[in-house]
Amino acid sequence: MAIASFVLLSIFLTSSRAQTKWFKYESNPVLDVGPKGAWDSENSGIKRVIRQGSTYQMWFTGRDGKLSRSGYATSRDGIFWTKYRSNPVLSVTPQSWDKREAYMPYVIFSDSMYQMWYTGAVNAGGWIGYATSLDGIEWKKEALPVLNKGPLAWDAGSVIHASVLGPDEAGAFKMWYWGMGSTFTQMQIGYATATDAKTWTKHGDPVLTIGSSGSWDDNRVQTPRTIFNGQFYEMWYAGTKTDINRSFIGYASSLDGIHWSKSPDNPVIKPGRAGLWDDESIWPGDIRLEDNIYYMWYIGYDGSKRRTGLAVSPKGLGFSMSPPFANLIQQNKVHFVLKVDNSRDLTFSARIRAPRWREYTPDIGGAGATSEIDV
């Protein structure tokens, strides 16, 4: 009975207001790279997912080693995707500002039209461009970028990876983006607003900055994905340390989209175990809140290729456990498996190893992963 009480207490302690506990889907990745020689043979990273009726529409980054372009796919459940047969749907433009890269697409559907903000580049760095479409497949680009570098030093080298909310009742938009200085070392997240989707005004200084020296994100904060949950803004982003080239996913919240508080539980999702498809680095791709469950399509890197996986986080983190009590006691440790069942009849699980008689908040990793808590 004492063991059961301890286990139930541990689960209670995982509940929190912030969406920081994530479960990786057991059958990841959900979007793989294309065959050798294909336009997406090195990178197949989901960047935007929207739902139109019973169909999920998705736009993703594809790379073949030379060019980065944008593709399109559809799904009935957000898990099994069918890539459009004539991808890419957004390609580079020769002799233009996006002649090498036209990728990282972020799409919204409003007033019977699809709108896309994407990253374009010639060589190092990049700008954010804009395109429109009636069907999400055939796109018409604006001739010039809609968000440019600078004038401040912190984003004078590059402005890329838009995350956009809007339009609101007045037709206005908000954008969070990844900025880099001219040396492309420190990377931080900026904020801009627009009244017409194309004419953007920057906030100025970055709104999410690198962490203090020695922290997990003291070198880079990048690839933001922001949602408004009806009460406050939530952002997931990638961070890296100065002394390692590995990206983890962190979480921050804000009441106004400008002043952000990072979660003390960061990083909230880590790369997978050695030998897995996401063992080197991970970045957030897109986030949806649906039926009280947060869905994250995230990009994983194994040192060679980038693929997309899926993770879930129940709103409010109401967990169920199977088996109901500890099923194995070994070397003064309690072993159990914690599972979350979502509305799509899929099971996401995390295997936790916990020292006995110690109250703590478990660090929940991916399916089949083991987290050991030092005490």
CSV table of C-alpha atoms in Angstrom, one decimal:
chain,number,residue,atom,x,y,z
A,1,MET,CA,0.0,0.0,0.0
A,2,ALA,CA,2.9,2.4,0.7
A,3,ILE,CA,4.3,1.8,-2.7
A,4,ALA,CA,1.0,2.5,-4.4
A,5,SER,CA,0.6,5.8,-2.4
A,6,PHE,CA,4.0,6.8,-3.5
A,7,VAL,CA,3.3,6.2,-7.2
A,8,LEU,CA,0.0,8.0,-7.1
A,9,LEU,CA,1.7,11.0,-5.4
A,10,SER,CA,4.3,11.1,-8.1
A,11,ILE,CA,1.7,11.3,-10.8
A,12,PHE,CA,-0.2,14.1,-9.0
A,13,LEU,CA,3.0,16.1,-8.9
A,14,THR,CA,3.3,16.0,-12.7
A,15,SER,CA,0.2,18.1,-13.1
A,16,SER,CA,0.8,21.8,-14.0
A,17,ARG,CA,-0.6,24.7,-15.8
A,18,ALA,CA,2.2,24.7,-18.4
A,19,GLN,CA,2.3,22.1,-21.2
A,20,THR,CA,5.8,20.8,-20.4
A,21,LYS,CA,5.2,17.0,-20.2
A,22,TRP,CA,5.2,15.4,-23.7
A,23,PHE,CA,4.8,11.8,-24.9
A,24,LYS,CA,6.4,10.8,-28.2
A,25,TYR,CA,4.4,8.6,-30.5
A,26,GLU,CA,5.6,5.0,-30.5
A,27,SER,CA,5.6,4.7,-34.3
A,28,ASN,CA,7.6,7.8,-35.1
A,29,PRO,CA,8.6,9.2,-37.5
A,30,VAL,CA,5.3,10.1,-39.0
A,31,LEU,CA,6.9,11.8,-42.1
A,32,ASP,CA,10.0,10.3,-43.6
A,33,VAL,CA,12.4,11.6,-46.1
A,34,GLY,CA,12.0,10.7,-49.8
A,35,PRO,CA,14.0,8.1,-51.7
A,36,LYS,CA,17.6,8.8,-52.8
A,37,GLY,CA,17.7,11.6,-55.4
A,38,ALA,CA,14.3,12.9,-54.5
A,39,TRP,CA,13.8,16.6,-53.8
A,40,ASP,CA,13.2,15.8,-50.1
A,41,SER,CA,15.8,13.0,-49.7
A,42,GLU,CA,17.7,14.7,-46.8
A,43,ASN,CA,15.0,16.7,-45.1
A,44,SER,CA,11.2,16.1,-44.6
A,45,GLY,CA,10.3,18.5,-41.8
A,46,ILE,CA,6.7,19.4,-41.1
A,47,LYS,CA,6.3,23.2,-40.6
A,48,ARG,CA,2.6,23.8,-40.6
A,49,VAL,CA,-0.6,21.8,-40.1
A,50,ILE,CA,-4.1,23.1,-40.4
A,51,ARG,CA,-7.5,21.3,-40.5
A,52,GLN,CA,-10.1,21.9,-43.1
A,53,GLY,CA,-13.2,19.8,-42.2
A,54,SER,CA,-12.1,16.2,-41.8
A,55,THR,CA,-8.8,16.7,-43.7
A,56,TYR,CA,-5.5,17.8,-42.3
A,57,GLN,CA,-3.4,19.9,-44.7
A,58,MET,CA,0.3,20.2,-44.1
A,59,TRP,CA,3.3,22.0,-45.6
A,60,PHE,CA,6.8,20.9,-45.0
A,61,THR,CA,10.4,21.6,-45.8
A,62,GLY,CA,12.2,19.3,-48.3
A,63,ARG,CA,15.9,19.3,-49.1
A,64,ASP,CA,18.0,17.3,-51.5
A,65,GLY,CA,21.4,18.5,-50.5
A,66,LYS,CA,21.4,21.5,-52.8
A,67,LEU,CA,18.1,23.3,-52.6
A,68,SER,CA,15.5,23.7,-49.8
A,69,ARG,CA,11.9,23.9,-51.0
A,70,SER,CA,8.4,23.5,-49.7
A,71,GLY,CA,6.0,20.5,-50.1
A,72,TYR,CA,2.4,19.7,-49.4
A,73,ALA,CA,0.7,16.6,-47.9
A,74,THR,CA,-2.7,15.6,-46.5
A,75,SER,CA,-4.0,13.3,-43.8
A,76,ARG,CA,-7.2,12.1,-42.2
A,77,ASP,CA,-5.6,11.8,-38.7
A,78,GLY,CA,-2.5,13.9,-38.7
A,79,ILE,CA,-0.3,10.8,-38.5
A,80,PHE,CA,-0.5,9.0,-41.8
A,81,TRP,CA,0.4,11.5,-44.5
A,82,THR,CA,0.1,11.4,-48.3
A,83,LYS,CA,2.6,13.7,-50.1
A,84,TYR,CA,1.3,15.6,-53.1
A,85,ARG,CA,2.5,13.9,-56.2
A,86,SER,CA,3.8,17.1,-57.9
A,87,ASN,CA,5.8,18.4,-55.0
A,88,PRO,CA,7.4,20.8,-54.3
A,89,VAL,CA,4.6,23.3,-54.4
A,90,LEU,CA,6.8,26.3,-53.5
A,91,SER,CA,10.2,26.3,-55.3
A,92,VAL,CA,13.1,28.7,-55.6
A,93,THR,CA,13.1,31.5,-58.1
A,94,PRO,CA,16.3,31.8,-60.3
A,95,GLN,CA,18.2,35.1,-60.1
A,96,SER,CA,16.1,36.2,-57.1
A,97,TRP,CA,16.4,36.7,-53.4
A,98,ASP,CA,15.1,33.1,-52.8
A,99,LYS,CA,17.1,31.3,-55.5
A,100,ARG,CA,18.6,28.8,-53.1
A,101,GLU,CA,15.9,28.3,-50.4
A,102,ALA,CA,12.1,28.7,-50.3
A,103,TYR,CA,11.3,26.8,-47.2
A,104,MET,CA,10.0,26.8,-43.6
A,105,PRO,CA,6.4,27.6,-44.8
A,106,TYR,CA,3.8,28.8,-42.3
A,107,VAL,CA,0.3,28.9,-43.7
A,108,ILE,CA,-3.1,30.2,-42.6
A,109,PHE,CA,-6.5,30.0,-44.3
A,110,SER,CA,-8.6,33.2,-44.1
A,111,ASP,CA,-11.3,34.7,-46.3
A,112,SER,CA,-11.2,31.8,-48.8
A,113,MET,CA,-7.5,32.3,-49.4
A,114,TYR,CA,-4.3,30.6,-48.2
A,115,GLN,CA,-1.5,32.8,-47.0
A,116,MET,CA,2.1,31.7,-46.6
A,117,TRP,CA,5.1,33.3,-44.9
A,118,TYR,CA,8.3,31.4,-45.9
A,119,THR,CA,12.0,31.8,-45.6
A,120,GLY,CA,14.0,32.6,-48.7
A,121,ALA,CA,17.8,32.8,-49.1
A,122,VAL,CA,20.6,33.3,-51.7
A,123,ASN,CA,23.6,32.2,-49.6
A,124,ALA,CA,24.0,32.7,-45.8
A,125,GLY,CA,21.2,34.1,-43.9
A,126,GLY,CA,17.7,34.7,-45.2
A,127,TRP,CA,14.5,36.9,-45.3
A,128,ILE,CA,10.8,36.2,-44.8
A,129,GLY,CA,8.7,36.2,-48.0
A,130,TYR,CA,4.9,36.1,-48.6
A,131,ALA,CA,2.8,34.1,-51.0
A,132,THR,CA,-0.9,33.5,-51.6
A,133,SER,CA,-2.9,30.6,-53.0
A,134,LEU,CA,-6.5,29.6,-53.7
A,135,ASP,CA,-6.0,25.9,-53.1
A,136,GLY,CA,-2.8,25.6,-51.0
A,137,ILE,CA,-0.9,24.1,-53.9
A,138,GLU,CA,-0.5,26.8,-56.6
A,139,TRP,CA,1.3,29.7,-55.0
A,140,LYS,CA,1.9,33.3,-56.1
A,141,LYS,CA,4.9,35.0,-54.5
A,142,GLU,CA,5.4,38.6,-53.7
A,143,ALA,CA,8.5,39.9,-55.6
A,144,LEU,CA,10.4,41.1,-52.5
A,145,PRO,CA,10.7,39.9,-48.9
A,146,VAL,CA,8.1,41.3,-46.4
A,147,LEU,CA,10.4,41.1,-43.4
A,148,ASN,CA,14.0,42.3,-43.8
A,149,LYS,CA,17.2,42.0,-41.8
A,150,GLY,CA,18.1,44.7,-39.2
A,151,PRO,CA,18.4,47.6,-38.6
A,152,LEU,CA,19.5,46.4,-35.1
A,153,ALA,CA,22.6,44.2,-34.8
A,154,TRP,CA,20.9,41.2,-33.3
A,155,ASP,CA,19.0,40.3,-36.5
A,156,ALA,CA,21.2,42.0,-39.1
A,157,GLY,CA,22.4,38.7,-40.5
A,158,SER,CA,19.1,36.8,-40.9
A,159,VAL,CA,15.3,36.8,-40.2
A,160,ILE,CA,13.7,33.4,-40.8
A,161,HIS,CA,11.2,30.8,-39.6
A,162,ALA,CA,8.0,32.9,-39.2
A,163,SER,CA,5.2,31.9,-36.7
A,164,VAL,CA,2.1,33.9,-37.4
A,165,LEU,CA,-1.2,34.5,-35.6
A,166,GLY,CA,-4.1,36.3,-37.2
A,167,PRO,CA,-6.0,38.0,-38.7
A,168,ASP,CA,-7.8,39.4,-35.7
A,169,GLU,CA,-11.1,41.3,-35.8
A,170,ALA,CA,-9.2,44.3,-37.2
A,171,GLY,CA,-7.3,42.2,-39.8
A,172,ALA,CA,-4.0,42.5,-37.9
A,173,PHE,CA,-1.3,39.9,-37.6
A,174,LYS,CA,1.4,39.0,-35.1
A,175,MET,CA,4.7,37.3,-36.0
A,176,TRP,CA,7.5,35.6,-34.0
A,177,TYR,CA,10.7,34.9,-35.9
A,178,TRP,CA,14.2,33.6,-35.6
A,179,GLY,CA,16.9,36.3,-35.9
A,180,MET,CA,20.6,36.1,-36.2
A,181,GLY,CA,23.4,38.7,-36.1
A,182,SER,CA,25.9,39.1,-38.9
A,183,THR,CA,28.3,36.5,-37.4
A,184,PHE,CA,25.4,33.9,-37.3
A,185,THR,CA,26.4,32.8,-33.8
A,186,GLN,CA,23.9,34.0,-31.2
A,187,MET,CA,20.3,33.4,-32.3
A,188,GLN,CA,17.3,34.8,-30.6
A,189,ILE,CA,13.5,35.3,-31.2
A,190,GLY,CA,11.9,38.5,-32.4
A,191,TYR,CA,8.4,39.9,-32.7
A,192,ALA,CA,6.6,42.0,-35.4
A,193,THR,CA,3.1,43.1,-36.2
A,194,ALA,CA,1.3,44.0,-39.4
A,195,THR,CA,-2.1,45.3,-40.5
A,196,ASP,CA,-2.2,43.8,-43.9
A,197,ALA,CA,0.0,40.6,-43.8
A,198,LYS,CA,2.7,42.2,-45.8
A,199,THR,CA,3.7,45.5,-44.1
A,200,TRP,CA,5.5,44.5,-40.9
A,201,THR,CA,6.8,46.6,-38.0
A,202,LYS,CA,9.4,45.0,-35.8
A,203,HIS,CA,9.2,45.3,-32.0
A,204,GLY,CA,13.0,46.1,-31.9
A,205,ASP,CA,14.9,44.0,-29.3
A,206,PRO,CA,14.4,40.2,-29.2
A,207,VAL,CA,11.5,39.1,-27.0
A,208,LEU,CA,13.0,35.7,-26.2
A,209,THR,CA,16.7,35.8,-25.5
A,210,ILE,CA,19.4,33.2,-24.8
A,211,GLY,CA,19.7,31.9,-21.3
A,212,SER,CA,22.3,32.7,-18.7
A,213,SER,CA,25.8,31.3,-19.0
A,214,GLY,CA,25.8,27.5,-18.4
A,215,SER,CA,22.1,27.1,-19.0
A,216,TRP,CA,20.7,24.6,-21.6
A,217,ASP,CA,19.9,27.5,-24.1
A,218,ASP,CA,22.8,29.9,-23.5
A,219,ASN,CA,23.9,29.9,-27.1
A,220,ARG,CA,20.7,29.8,-29.3
A,221,VAL,CA,16.9,30.1,-29.0
A,222,GLN,CA,15.3,29.5,-32.4
A,223,THR,CA,12.5,28.0,-34.5
A,224,PRO,CA,9.5,29.5,-32.5
A,225,ARG,CA,6.0,28.1,-32.7
A,226,THR,CA,3.4,30.2,-30.9
A,227,ILE,CA,-0.3,29.7,-30.2
A,228,PHE,CA,-2.9,31.6,-28.2
A,229,ASN,CA,-4.9,29.1,-26.0
A,230,GLY,CA,-7.7,31.6,-25.2
A,231,GLN,CA,-6.0,32.9,-22.0
A,232,PHE,CA,-2.3,33.4,-22.8
A,233,TYR,CA,0.3,32.9,-25.4
A,234,GLU,CA,2.4,29.7,-25.5
A,235,MET,CA,5.7,29.2,-27.3
A,236,TRP,CA,7.8,26.2,-28.0
A,237,TYR,CA,11.3,26.8,-29.3
A,238,ALA,CA,14.6,25.1,-29.8
A,239,GLY,CA,17.6,25.9,-27.6
A,240,THR,CA,21.3,24.9,-27.6
A,241,LYS,CA,24.2,25.2,-25.3
A,242,THR,CA,27.5,27.0,-26.2
A,243,ASP,CA,29.6,23.8,-25.7
A,244,ILE,CA,27.4,21.3,-27.7
A,245,ASN,CA,25.7,21.3,-31.0
A,246,ARG,CA,22.5,19.6,-29.9
A,247,SER,CA,19.0,21.2,-29.9
A,248,PHE,CA,16.4,20.6,-27.3
A,249,ILE,CA,12.8,21.9,-27.2
A,250,GLY,CA,11.8,24.5,-24.5
A,251,TYR,CA,8.6,26.2,-23.5
A,252,ALA,CA,7.6,29.8,-22.6
A,253,SER,CA,4.4,31.6,-21.8
A,254,SER,CA,3.3,35.2,-22.1
A,255,LEU,CA,0.2,37.4,-21.5
A,256,ASP,CA,1.0,39.8,-24.3
A,257,GLY,CA,3.3,37.9,-26.7
A,258,ILE,CA,6.2,40.2,-25.9
A,259,HIS,CA,7.2,39.5,-22.3
A,260,TRP,CA,7.9,35.8,-22.0
A,261,SER,CA,8.6,33.5,-19.0
A,262,LYS,CA,10.6,30.4,-19.7
A,263,SER,CA,9.5,27.2,-17.9
A,264,PRO,CA,11.6,26.0,-15.0
A,265,ASP,CA,11.0,22.5,-16.4
A,266,ASN,CA,13.0,23.3,-19.6
A,267,PRO,CA,13.9,21.6,-21.8
A,268,VAL,CA,10.6,19.9,-22.2
A,269,ILE,CA,11.5,17.4,-25.0
A,270,LYS,CA,14.9,16.0,-25.6
A,271,PRO,CA,16.5,14.1,-28.4
A,272,GLY,CA,16.0,10.3,-28.5
A,273,ARG,CA,18.3,7.6,-27.3
A,274,ALA,CA,21.5,6.8,-29.3
A,275,GLY,CA,20.7,5.1,-32.6
A,276,LEU,CA,17.2,6.5,-33.0
A,277,TRP,CA,16.1,8.8,-35.8
A,278,ASP,CA,16.0,11.9,-33.5
A,279,ASP,CA,19.1,11.2,-31.4
A,280,GLU,CA,21.2,14.3,-32.4
A,281,SER,CA,18.8,17.3,-32.3
A,282,ILE,CA,15.1,18.2,-32.3
A,283,TRP,CA,13.2,21.3,-33.2
A,284,PRO,CA,9.4,22.2,-32.9
A,285,GLY,CA,7.6,22.0,-36.3
A,286,ASP,CA,4.0,23.0,-35.5
A,287,ILE,CA,1.6,22.9,-32.6
A,288,ARG,CA,-2.2,22.3,-32.5
A,289,LEU,CA,-4.5,22.3,-29.5
A,290,GLU,CA,-7.4,20.0,-30.3
A,291,ASP,CA,-9.9,18.2,-28.1
A,292,ASN,CA,-8.0,19.2,-25.0
A,293,ILE,CA,-4.8,17.7,-26.3
A,294,TYR,CA,-1.7,19.5,-27.6
A,295,TYR,CA,-0.2,17.9,-30.7
A,296,MET,CA,3.4,18.7,-31.7
A,297,TRP,CA,4.9,17.7,-35.0
A,298,TYR,CA,8.6,18.0,-34.3
A,299,ILE,CA,11.7,17.6,-36.4
A,300,GLY,CA,14.4,15.1,-35.5
A,301,TYR,CA,17.9,14.8,-36.8
A,302,ASP,CA,20.2,11.8,-36.6
A,303,GLY,CA,23.3,13.5,-37.9
A,304,SER,CA,22.4,12.8,-41.5
A,305,LYS,CA,18.7,13.3,-42.2
A,306,ARG,CA,15.8,15.3,-40.8
A,307,ARG,CA,12.4,13.6,-40.3
A,308,THR,CA,9.2,14.5,-38.5
A,309,GLY,CA,7.8,12.9,-35.4
A,310,LEU,CA,4.6,13.4,-33.3
A,311,ALA,CA,4.2,14.1,-29.6
A,312,VAL,CA,1.2,14.8,-27.4
A,313,SER,CA,0.5,16.6,-24.1
A,314,PRO,CA,-2.9,16.4,-22.5
A,315,LYS,CA,-4.2,19.8,-21.4
A,316,GLY,CA,-4.0,19.9,-17.7
A,317,LEU,CA,-2.0,16.6,-17.8
A,318,GLY,CA,-4.6,14.2,-16.5
A,319,PHE,CA,-2.7,10.9,-16.6
A,320,SER,CA,-3.9,7.3,-16.3
A,321,MET,CA,-1.5,4.6,-15.4
A,322,SER,CA,-1.3,1.0,-16.5
A,323,PRO,CA,-0.7,-1.2,-14.5
A,324,PRO,CA,-2.3,0.7,-11.6
A,325,PHE,CA,0.5,-0.1,-9.2
A,326,ALA,CA,4.2,-0.8,-9.3
A,327,ASN,CA,4.8,-4.1,-11.1
A,328,LEU,CA,8.4,-4.6,-10.3
A,329,ILE,CA,10.6,-3.8,-7.3
A,330,GLN,CA,14.3,-4.2,-7.8
A,331,GLN,CA,17.3,-2.7,-6.0
A,332,ASN,CA,15.0,-0.4,-3.9
A,333,LYS,CA,13.5,1.1,-7.1
A,334,VAL,CA,9.8,1.2,-8.2
A,335,HIS,CA,9.2,0.5,-11.9
A,336,PHE,CA,6.0,1.4,-13.7
A,337,VAL,CA,4.7,2.5,-17.1
A,338,LEU,CA,2.7,5.7,-17.5
A,339,LYS,CA,0.3,5.9,-20.5
A,340,VAL,CA,-1.8,8.5,-22.0
A,341,ASP,CA,-4.7,7.6,-24.4
A,342,ASN,CA,-5.8,10.4,-26.7
A,343,SER,CA,-9.0,10.9,-28.7
A,344,ARG,CA,-7.6,9.2,-31.8
A,345,ASP,CA,-7.2,5.8,-30.0
A,346,LEU,CA,-3.4,6.0,-30.1
A,347,THR,CA,-1.3,5.1,-27.1
A,348,PHE,CA,1.7,7.3,-26.0
A,349,SER,CA,3.8,5.9,-23.2
A,350,ALA,CA,6.8,6.9,-21.1
A,351,ARG,CA,8.8,4.4,-19.0
A,352,ILE,CA,10.0,6.0,-15.7
A,353,ARG,CA,12.5,4.6,-13.2
A,354,ALA,CA,12.1,6.2,-9.8
A,355,PRO,CA,14.1,5.9,-6.6
A,356,ARG,CA,11.8,4.7,-3.8
A,357,TRP,CA,10.3,7.0,-1.1
A,358,ARG,CA,11.4,10.2,-2.9
A,359,GLU,CA,8.9,12.8,-4.0
A,360,TYR,CA,9.8,14.3,-7.4
A,361,THR,CA,8.3,15.4,-10.7
A,362,PRO,CA,9.1,12.7,-13.3
A,363,ASP,CA,11.0,13.8,-16.5
A,364,ILE,CA,8.8,12.1,-19.1
A,365,GLY,CA,10.6,11.2,-22.3
A,366,GLY,CA,9.6,9.3,-25.4
A,367,ALA,CA,8.0,5.9,-25.7
A,368,GLY,CA,10.3,3.3,-24.4
A,369,ALA,CA,12.7,5.8,-23.0
A,370,THR,CA,13.9,5.6,-19.4
A,371,SER,CA,14.5,8.6,-17.2
A,372,GLU,CA,16.6,8.2,-14.0
A,373,ILE,CA,16.3,10.8,-11.3
A,374,ASP,CA,19.5,11.6,-9.3
A,375,VAL,CA,18.8,11.9,-5.5
